[in-house]
Amino acid sequence: MNDSLNVLTLFLFNIVLINIPLLYGTVGEILTEKAGSLNLGVEGTMAVGAMFGYLAGCAANSLLVGLMAAFLAAGLCGLLFAVLTVSLQANQNVTGITITTFGLGLYFFVGKGLGDRWPAMVDHSAMVDGFAALEIPGLKSIPVIGKALFSHNMLVYLGIVIAVAVWWYLTYTKTGLKLRSVGENPAAADSVGVNILLYKYVHLVLGSGIMGLGGFYMALNMGGSFEGSNCWINGYGWIAVALVIFANWNPVLAILGTLVFGFFNTLQIYAGSLAGAFPSALGWLNAVPPHLFKALPFLITAIVLIVSSIRAKEGSGQPAALGQNYFREER
């Protein structure tokens, strides 16, 4: 029985450990979309944050430096998106996809360019120690969920804090209310003195910076191993875009959405172990083709998008002016 509980505990633990970058990507995109901008460049932005955050962190042997570099590098992607879509009025969908293409290309260009000079995470003690588990006294001893929820590295807890902080900011602060007005009706917000340009620029940079932290997390979780064929982000940026809809543009609900998507994503790894640990209840998992488990996160993403497209807009948290460029002269 203890072995079965250990399998269940590890399954729940890894749902959080492996998938928390989705929370960073989702919260960053929510902040961006609340400003009325649809940024489909999450994948590329996370890749840029991952690459430069990891390299800077290793160069300085400091997790904090890595976090700052990831935030700043990804924030520059947000700045580029703002210049193109806010100032130059470029199409937001095309610009976002371009940033994803650019970010992934830059990731492979820099990684392959370094070649044998690529830094190994194990050679940088501060990076390894900074990503070590921080167990919360008392709570960590709770059976099953103690280790699953309260024995994680600092970046897991930081992701939760950022999600709650962004929710509070959007819901209870005057600046957050103005931001929401920019996403709902920029002309009306402009008419009462809200600086549309400033709000869009600032929150596009902040949102992208948060995405970059998620990319940096993925770099550390994979031990900083650059293999040259697969990107660390591995489609998480696209899933984060769908999670925004799943969470109804609510950063706190994004925590739940991360766990739901994380469940299906982690199931592909632990399906056989769960079937062996609980044969009477979960033995049927052995009959499911492994490729189906690998496809599940993306199938769920597609289902969310389909359901959201046919769902009545009433009650939706989607900003009314999402994806629409604002021309002040047409106010």
Coordinates of C-alpha atoms in Angstrom, one line a residue:
M1 CA 0.0 0.0 0.0
N2 CA 2.9 2.4 0.8
D3 CA 4.3 1.8 -2.7
S4 CA 1.0 2.6 -4.3
L5 CA 0.8 5.8 -2.3
N6 CA 4.3 6.7 -3.3
V7 CA 3.4 6.4 -6.9
L8 CA 0.3 8.6 -6.4
T9 CA 2.4 11.1 -4.5
L10 CA 5.0 11.3 -7.2
F11 CA 2.3 11.7 -9.9
L12 CA 0.7 14.6 -8.1
F13 CA 4.2 16.1 -7.3
N14 CA 5.2 16.1 -10.9
I15 CA 1.9 17.6 -12.1
V16 CA 3.1 20.7 -10.3
L17 CA 6.8 20.4 -10.9
I18 CA 6.7 19.8 -14.6
N19 CA 3.8 22.1 -15.6
I20 CA 4.2 25.2 -13.5
P21 CA 5.7 27.1 -16.5
L22 CA 2.2 27.0 -18.0
L23 CA 1.1 29.2 -15.1
Y24 CA 3.8 31.8 -15.9
G25 CA 2.9 31.8 -19.6
T26 CA -0.9 32.0 -18.9
V27 CA -0.7 34.8 -16.3
G28 CA 1.7 36.8 -18.6
E29 CA -0.7 36.4 -21.5
I30 CA -3.7 37.4 -19.3
L31 CA -2.0 40.6 -18.3
T32 CA -1.2 41.3 -22.0
E33 CA -4.7 40.6 -23.2
K34 CA -6.3 42.7 -20.4
A35 CA -4.6 45.6 -22.2
G36 CA -6.4 44.6 -25.4
S37 CA -3.5 43.0 -27.1
L38 CA -3.6 39.4 -28.4
N39 CA 0.0 38.2 -28.3
L40 CA 0.5 34.8 -30.0
G41 CA 4.2 35.1 -29.4
V42 CA 4.2 33.3 -26.0
E43 CA 6.2 30.3 -27.3
G44 CA 9.0 32.5 -28.7
T45 CA 9.0 34.9 -25.8
M46 CA 9.4 32.0 -23.3
A47 CA 12.2 30.6 -25.4
V48 CA 14.1 33.9 -25.3
G49 CA 13.6 34.2 -21.6
A50 CA 14.8 30.6 -21.1
M51 CA 17.9 31.0 -23.2
F52 CA 19.2 34.3 -21.9
G53 CA 18.1 33.7 -18.3
Y54 CA 20.0 30.4 -18.2
L55 CA 23.1 31.8 -19.8
A56 CA 23.2 34.9 -17.6
G57 CA 22.5 32.9 -14.5
C58 CA 25.3 30.5 -15.3
A59 CA 27.7 33.3 -16.2
A60 CA 27.0 35.0 -12.8
N61 CA 26.4 31.7 -10.9
S62 CA 23.3 33.4 -9.5
L63 CA 19.6 32.3 -9.8
L64 CA 18.5 35.9 -9.1
V65 CA 20.6 37.2 -12.1
G66 CA 19.1 34.5 -14.2
L67 CA 15.6 35.5 -13.2
M68 CA 16.3 39.2 -13.9
A69 CA 17.9 38.4 -17.3
A70 CA 14.9 36.1 -18.3
F71 CA 12.4 38.8 -17.4
L72 CA 14.3 41.5 -19.2
A73 CA 15.0 39.5 -22.4
A74 CA 11.4 38.4 -22.6
G75 CA 10.3 41.9 -21.8
L76 CA 12.2 43.1 -24.8
C77 CA 10.0 40.8 -26.9
G78 CA 7.0 42.4 -25.4
L79 CA 8.5 45.9 -26.2
L80 CA 9.0 44.8 -29.8
F81 CA 5.4 43.6 -30.0
A82 CA 4.2 46.9 -28.5
V83 CA 6.3 49.0 -31.0
L84 CA 4.9 47.0 -34.0
T85 CA 1.3 46.7 -32.9
V86 CA 0.6 49.8 -30.8
S87 CA 2.8 52.4 -32.4
L88 CA 3.0 51.1 -36.0
Q89 CA -0.5 49.4 -35.9
A90 CA 0.7 46.1 -37.3
N91 CA -1.6 43.1 -37.3
Q92 CA -1.4 41.5 -33.9
N93 CA -1.9 37.9 -35.0
V94 CA 0.9 38.2 -37.6
T95 CA 3.2 40.0 -35.2
G96 CA 2.7 37.4 -32.5
I97 CA 3.5 34.5 -34.8
T98 CA 6.5 36.4 -36.1
I99 CA 7.8 36.8 -32.5
T100 CA 7.4 33.1 -31.9
T101 CA 9.3 32.3 -35.1
F102 CA 12.0 34.9 -34.1
G103 CA 12.3 33.7 -30.5
L104 CA 12.6 30.0 -31.5
G105 CA 15.1 30.9 -34.2
L106 CA 17.2 33.0 -31.8
Y107 CA 17.1 30.1 -29.2
F108 CA 18.6 27.7 -31.7
F109 CA 21.0 30.2 -33.2
V110 CA 22.5 31.1 -29.8
G111 CA 22.5 27.5 -28.5
K112 CA 24.1 26.0 -31.5
G113 CA 26.5 28.9 -31.9
L114 CA 27.9 28.2 -28.4
G115 CA 28.5 24.6 -29.2
D116 CA 31.1 23.1 -26.8
R117 CA 31.1 26.3 -24.8
W118 CA 27.6 25.6 -23.6
P119 CA 27.5 25.9 -19.8
A120 CA 26.5 22.8 -17.7
M121 CA 24.1 23.6 -14.9
V122 CA 25.8 21.1 -12.6
D123 CA 29.0 23.3 -12.7
H124 CA 27.1 26.2 -11.2
S125 CA 26.3 25.5 -7.6
A126 CA 24.1 28.6 -7.0
M127 CA 21.9 27.6 -9.9
V128 CA 21.5 24.1 -8.6
D129 CA 21.0 25.1 -5.0
G130 CA 18.5 27.9 -6.0
F131 CA 16.4 25.4 -7.8
A132 CA 16.4 22.9 -4.9
A133 CA 13.2 22.0 -3.1
L134 CA 12.1 24.3 -0.3
E135 CA 9.9 22.2 2.0
I136 CA 7.3 24.1 4.1
P137 CA 7.5 22.9 7.7
G138 CA 4.4 21.1 9.0
L139 CA 2.6 21.1 5.7
K140 CA 5.2 18.9 4.0
S141 CA 4.3 16.1 6.5
I142 CA 0.7 15.8 5.3
P143 CA 0.3 12.3 3.7
V144 CA 0.3 12.4 -0.2
I145 CA -0.4 16.1 -0.7
G146 CA 2.4 17.2 1.7
K147 CA 5.1 16.3 -0.8
A148 CA 2.9 16.9 -3.8
L149 CA 2.1 20.6 -2.9
F150 CA 4.6 21.8 -0.3
S151 CA 8.0 20.4 -1.3
H152 CA 8.8 22.4 -4.4
N153 CA 11.5 24.8 -5.6
M154 CA 11.3 28.6 -5.1
L155 CA 10.0 29.2 -8.6
V156 CA 6.9 27.1 -8.0
Y157 CA 5.9 29.3 -5.1
L158 CA 6.9 32.4 -7.0
G159 CA 4.5 31.5 -9.8
I160 CA 1.6 31.1 -7.4
V161 CA 2.5 34.5 -5.8
I162 CA 2.6 36.2 -9.1
A163 CA -0.8 34.7 -10.2
V164 CA -2.5 35.9 -7.0
A165 CA -0.7 39.3 -7.1
V166 CA -1.8 39.9 -10.7
W167 CA -5.4 38.9 -9.8
W168 CA -5.4 41.3 -6.9
Y169 CA -3.9 44.0 -9.1
L170 CA -6.5 43.6 -11.8
T171 CA -9.4 43.3 -9.4
Y172 CA -8.7 45.8 -6.5
T173 CA -6.4 48.5 -7.7
K174 CA -7.2 51.7 -9.5
T175 CA -4.4 51.1 -12.0
G176 CA -5.7 47.6 -12.7
L177 CA -9.2 49.0 -13.3
K178 CA -7.9 51.5 -15.8
L179 CA -6.0 48.7 -17.5
R180 CA -9.2 46.7 -17.8
S181 CA -10.9 49.7 -19.3
V182 CA -8.2 49.9 -21.9
G183 CA -8.9 46.3 -22.9
E184 CA -12.7 46.8 -22.9
N185 CA -13.1 50.2 -24.5
P186 CA -9.9 52.2 -25.2
A187 CA -11.8 55.1 -26.7
A188 CA -13.8 55.6 -23.6
A189 CA -10.7 55.2 -21.4
D190 CA -8.8 57.7 -23.6
S191 CA -11.7 60.2 -23.2
V192 CA -11.3 60.2 -19.4
G193 CA -7.6 60.8 -19.5
V194 CA -6.1 57.2 -19.4
N195 CA -2.8 57.1 -21.3
I196 CA -3.6 54.3 -23.7
L197 CA -0.1 54.2 -25.1
L198 CA 1.6 54.0 -21.7
Y199 CA -0.7 51.3 -20.4
K200 CA -0.3 49.1 -23.4
Y201 CA 3.4 49.4 -23.5
V202 CA 4.0 48.8 -19.8
H203 CA 1.7 45.8 -19.5
L204 CA 2.9 44.2 -22.7
V205 CA 6.5 44.4 -21.3
L206 CA 5.4 43.1 -17.9
G207 CA 3.3 40.3 -19.3
S208 CA 6.1 39.2 -21.6
G209 CA 8.6 39.3 -18.7
I210 CA 6.4 37.0 -16.7
M211 CA 6.3 34.6 -19.6
G212 CA 10.1 34.7 -19.7
L213 CA 10.3 33.5 -16.1
G214 CA 8.3 30.4 -17.1
G215 CA 10.8 29.7 -19.9
F216 CA 13.7 30.1 -17.4
Y217 CA 12.0 27.6 -15.1
M218 CA 11.8 25.1 -18.0
A219 CA 15.5 25.5 -18.6
L220 CA 16.4 24.8 -15.0
N221 CA 13.9 21.9 -14.8
M222 CA 15.7 20.2 -17.7
G223 CA 19.1 20.7 -16.1
G224 CA 20.1 23.3 -18.7
S225 CA 20.6 20.6 -21.3
F226 CA 20.6 22.0 -24.8
E227 CA 20.2 19.2 -27.4
G228 CA 19.9 21.3 -30.5
S229 CA 16.8 19.7 -32.0
N230 CA 14.0 20.3 -29.5
C231 CA 13.2 23.6 -27.7
W232 CA 12.9 23.6 -23.9
I233 CA 9.4 25.2 -24.3
N234 CA 8.1 22.3 -26.4
G235 CA 4.6 23.8 -27.2
Y236 CA 3.9 25.1 -23.7
G237 CA 3.5 28.6 -25.0
W238 CA 0.6 27.6 -27.3
I239 CA -1.1 25.7 -24.4
A240 CA -0.7 28.8 -22.3
V241 CA -2.7 30.8 -24.9
A242 CA -5.5 28.2 -24.6
L243 CA -5.3 28.2 -20.8
V244 CA -6.1 31.9 -20.8
I245 CA -9.5 31.0 -22.3
F246 CA -9.9 28.0 -19.9
A247 CA -9.2 30.3 -17.0
N248 CA -11.7 32.9 -18.3
W249 CA -9.0 35.6 -18.1
N250 CA -8.7 35.1 -14.3
P251 CA -5.1 34.6 -13.0
V252 CA -6.3 32.7 -10.0
L253 CA -8.3 30.3 -12.1
A254 CA -5.2 29.9 -14.2
I255 CA -3.7 28.0 -11.2
L256 CA -6.5 25.5 -11.5
G257 CA -6.2 25.4 -15.3
T258 CA -2.5 24.6 -15.0
L259 CA -3.2 21.7 -12.7
V260 CA -5.9 20.3 -15.1
F261 CA -3.7 20.5 -18.1
G262 CA -0.8 19.3 -16.1
F263 CA -2.7 16.2 -15.1
F264 CA -3.1 15.1 -18.7
N265 CA 0.5 16.1 -19.6
T266 CA 1.9 14.1 -16.7
L267 CA -0.4 11.1 -17.3
Q268 CA 1.7 10.1 -20.3
I269 CA 4.7 9.6 -18.0
Y270 CA 2.9 7.9 -15.1
A271 CA 0.1 5.9 -16.8
G272 CA 1.9 2.6 -16.5
S273 CA 3.0 3.2 -12.9
L274 CA -0.5 4.2 -11.9
A275 CA -2.0 1.1 -13.6
G276 CA 0.5 -1.1 -11.7
A277 CA -0.1 0.6 -8.4
F278 CA -3.9 0.5 -8.6
P279 CA -4.7 -2.4 -11.0
S280 CA -8.3 -2.7 -10.1
A281 CA -9.2 0.9 -10.6
L282 CA -6.6 2.1 -13.2
G283 CA -5.4 -1.1 -14.9
W284 CA -7.2 0.0 -18.1
L285 CA -4.6 2.7 -18.6
N286 CA -2.2 0.0 -19.9
A287 CA -4.6 -0.6 -22.8
V288 CA -4.4 3.1 -23.9
P289 CA -1.9 3.7 -26.8
P290 CA 1.1 5.7 -25.5
H291 CA 0.8 8.1 -28.4
L292 CA -2.6 9.1 -27.2
F293 CA -1.2 10.2 -23.9
K294 CA 1.4 12.3 -25.6
A295 CA -1.4 14.0 -27.7
L296 CA -3.8 14.5 -24.8
P297 CA -2.6 18.0 -23.7
F298 CA -2.9 19.3 -27.3
L299 CA -6.3 17.5 -27.8
I300 CA -7.5 19.2 -24.6
T301 CA -6.2 22.5 -25.9
A302 CA -8.2 22.1 -29.2
I303 CA -11.3 21.1 -27.2
V304 CA -11.0 24.2 -25.0
L305 CA -10.7 26.4 -28.1
I306 CA -13.7 24.8 -29.8
V307 CA -15.9 25.0 -26.7
S308 CA -14.9 28.6 -26.1
S309 CA -15.8 29.6 -29.7
I310 CA -19.3 28.3 -29.4
R311 CA -19.9 29.5 -25.8
A312 CA -22.0 32.5 -25.4
K313 CA -19.9 35.6 -24.7
E314 CA -22.0 36.6 -21.8
G315 CA -20.1 36.0 -18.6
S316 CA -16.8 35.7 -20.4
G317 CA -13.8 37.6 -19.1
Q318 CA -12.5 38.3 -22.6
P319 CA -11.8 42.0 -23.1
A320 CA -14.2 43.4 -25.6
A321 CA -11.4 45.2 -27.6
L322 CA -9.1 42.2 -27.6
G323 CA -7.0 42.0 -30.8
Q324 CA -8.2 45.4 -32.1
N325 CA -5.7 48.1 -32.8
Y326 CA -6.7 51.5 -31.4
F327 CA -6.7 54.5 -33.8
R328 CA -7.2 57.6 -31.6
E329 CA -8.2 59.7 -34.7
E330 CA -11.3 57.4 -35.1
R331 CA -12.5 57.9 -31.5

